[in-house]
Amino acid sequence: MAPKLEISLFGTCSVCLKSSDTVEIRGAKHRALFALLATAPMGRRSRANLQETLWGASDYDSGHQNLRRALSDLRKLLGAEFDTVLHTTATDVQLSLDHTHFVSGQGAFLNDLNVREPGFVAWRDALRARPDQLAALGRASQSGAIRLRPRISALPLSAPDGDTGLGVIGDWVAEEICRSLSRSTLLTVLSHLSGRAMAQRVIDIASVRETLGVDYLVTGTIRRAGTEIICDFDFLDVATGEILWNRNIVAAQAATHALPERLSDVLQAIGRSVAQTTLRNLRGLTLPEISDHELLIAGVTSMHRRALRDFLTARHYLEECASRAPNSTDVHAWLGKWHVLNVFKGYSTDRGGDTQKALGCTARALDLDPDSSFALTIDGFAHANILGEIGEANRRYSAALDRNPNESLSWLLRGALLAFQDDGVGAVQATDTARRLSPIDPFGYYYDSLASSAHLAAGNFDRALDFAERSLSANDRHISTLRTKITAQHSLGDGDGARVTAAELQRRFPAFRLDEYRRTHPSADRRTGRLVIEALRASGIF
């Protein structure tokens, strides 16, 4: 049995080692030592800090001896497991957080720990005076481990009693929903098989929450209506039991094979609802009060919203997420994408410095997992969009798709890359594949934007305009979409419309100049880039 240290920080402070036997640590200063380590970054504090906090009234030599004696006592008590849960050096003491489990307690922070040293009392009272920090500690005591993504599942659709045929189809539909959701890097998806026993007419939300541990749930029914089959869906916030929305899809009984293809509306609604519910839940909270599994999706969603303040707030969410989960490849990759967009959108006031920050984040992500298709994709995005290294970006996207052919963002960005190279046909095929593989992302406007660029490169100016307008209806602060719309309008002979859109671009991005586009955009010297330059100039942008 792997040793596990169980610590309760609220109410009665308890510290127990669970291994082949249970060992309870009773000494007040011994427990206080573990409390200090458990609340320190990475579980590490210097010996000097521990000595001053726990034995501050003593001189240095006495404090040094007291700490050595306390660690010696713990070594005797814990035996061979001491070196598993604690790592000591000449300067530091570190608690192994991998072998530590926080258990929930009731009451004030360290309520019963009768340690009277002024340094300890001051530290304890300072934490008690910070509700935000206590909230973070409280979350840790309830969950133990960092969970970065919301959990979701779909229960098999319930069918009328005795209709086994509909029951099979209802199970199949739930399986397709879970399979599609699992392609997202922002969700943790539990198989519909986990909830098969719960697929009843009346869903007990408390049982679902306790048994599956999910945050969101898709449930519903399947029924016949004449020659049609109707699937009714409800999407639930499991914590509150609130129905966030309901949808239905209809198919002829003779064409039930088409049902999975009709789930796109349901899947898109799931992505939007998770994003919107997360942001709603964060209102009025400070960063330390936000749950781990809400930070990442809040950061990604805010990064792709239209308001500049949301984009700037996204960085704070993602940096807090990285501080809590420093070994998460996805978090560093998303933070890298933020820095790329900061440069590419023209928000950066230090292009060189922010470019290095973007590359530093993607390098960190790939150090953690060299085979991560998502990290490879974002690294390619950085090379293409802010370094202009098309060949290097293409190698990154190819490597990502070799590792995961279903990586939708790789297909999307590869489509943009092909559009930069005037391969319109290939660009449209790649962006179509991306849209098919990822119908649930809360930043669908970005998929529409790059699909617009692909159709522009293919000469499909009417389709390019349709996708650009759809993208701008969701996010009207995306400069490349505005450029594409101007070019499509100009190419369709709508000079007046192009000038109106150009005025909008200049209003939103007053510092934008044609020289900047020529100097920084990867396709500026290609056929499509020259078409964009011609359209911008004709529409009044210089």
Coordinates of N, CA, C and O in Angstrom, one line a residue, residues 44 86 99 152 175 208 216 301 377 414 436 468 489 520 541:
R44 N 7.2 23.4 0.3 CA 8.6 23.5 0.7 C 8.8 24.8 1.6 O 8.3 25.9 1.2
L86 N 8.5 13.2 3.5 CA 9.3 14.4 3.8 C 10.6 14.3 3.1 O 11.2 13.2 3.1
H99 N 2.0 12.6 -2.1 CA 1.6 11.6 -1.1 C 0.8 12.2 0.0 O 0.7 11.6 1.1
I152 N -18.0 15.9 -17.5 CA -19.3 15.8 -18.1 C -19.6 14.4 -18.6 O -18.6 13.6 -18.9
E175 N -23.5 7.5 -26.6 CA -22.1 7.1 -26.9 C -21.5 8.1 -27.9 O -20.4 8.5 -27.8
V208 N -26.4 11.0 -9.0 CA -25.5 11.2 -10.1 C -24.3 11.9 -9.6 O -23.1 11.6 -10.0
Y216 N -21.5 18.4 -15.2 CA -22.6 18.6 -16.2 C -23.1 17.3 -16.7 O -22.3 16.3 -16.8
T301 N -12.1 30.8 -22.6 CA -13.3 31.5 -23.0 C -13.1 33.0 -23.1 O -13.4 33.6 -24.1
T377 N 0.7 21.9 -31.8 CA -0.1 22.8 -32.6 C 0.1 24.3 -32.2 O 0.3 25.1 -33.1
R414 N -3.6 24.4 -39.8 CA -3.0 23.9 -41.0 C -3.8 24.5 -42.2 O -3.2 24.9 -43.2
R436 N -15.7 19.8 -38.5 CA -16.4 18.5 -38.3 C -15.9 17.9 -37.0 O -16.7 17.3 -36.2
A468 N -17.2 35.2 -42.6 CA -16.6 36.3 -41.9 C -17.7 37.0 -41.1 O -17.6 37.4 -40.0
Q489 N -15.7 41.6 -49.8 CA -16.6 42.6 -50.3 C -16.0 43.3 -51.5 O -16.7 43.5 -52.5
T520 N 4.6 42.1 -41.4 CA 4.5 41.0 -40.4 C 3.6 39.9 -40.8 O 3.7 38.8 -40.2
I541 N -7.6 52.3 -46.4 CA -6.6 52.0 -45.4 C -5.2 52.1 -46.0 O -4.9 51.5 -47.0

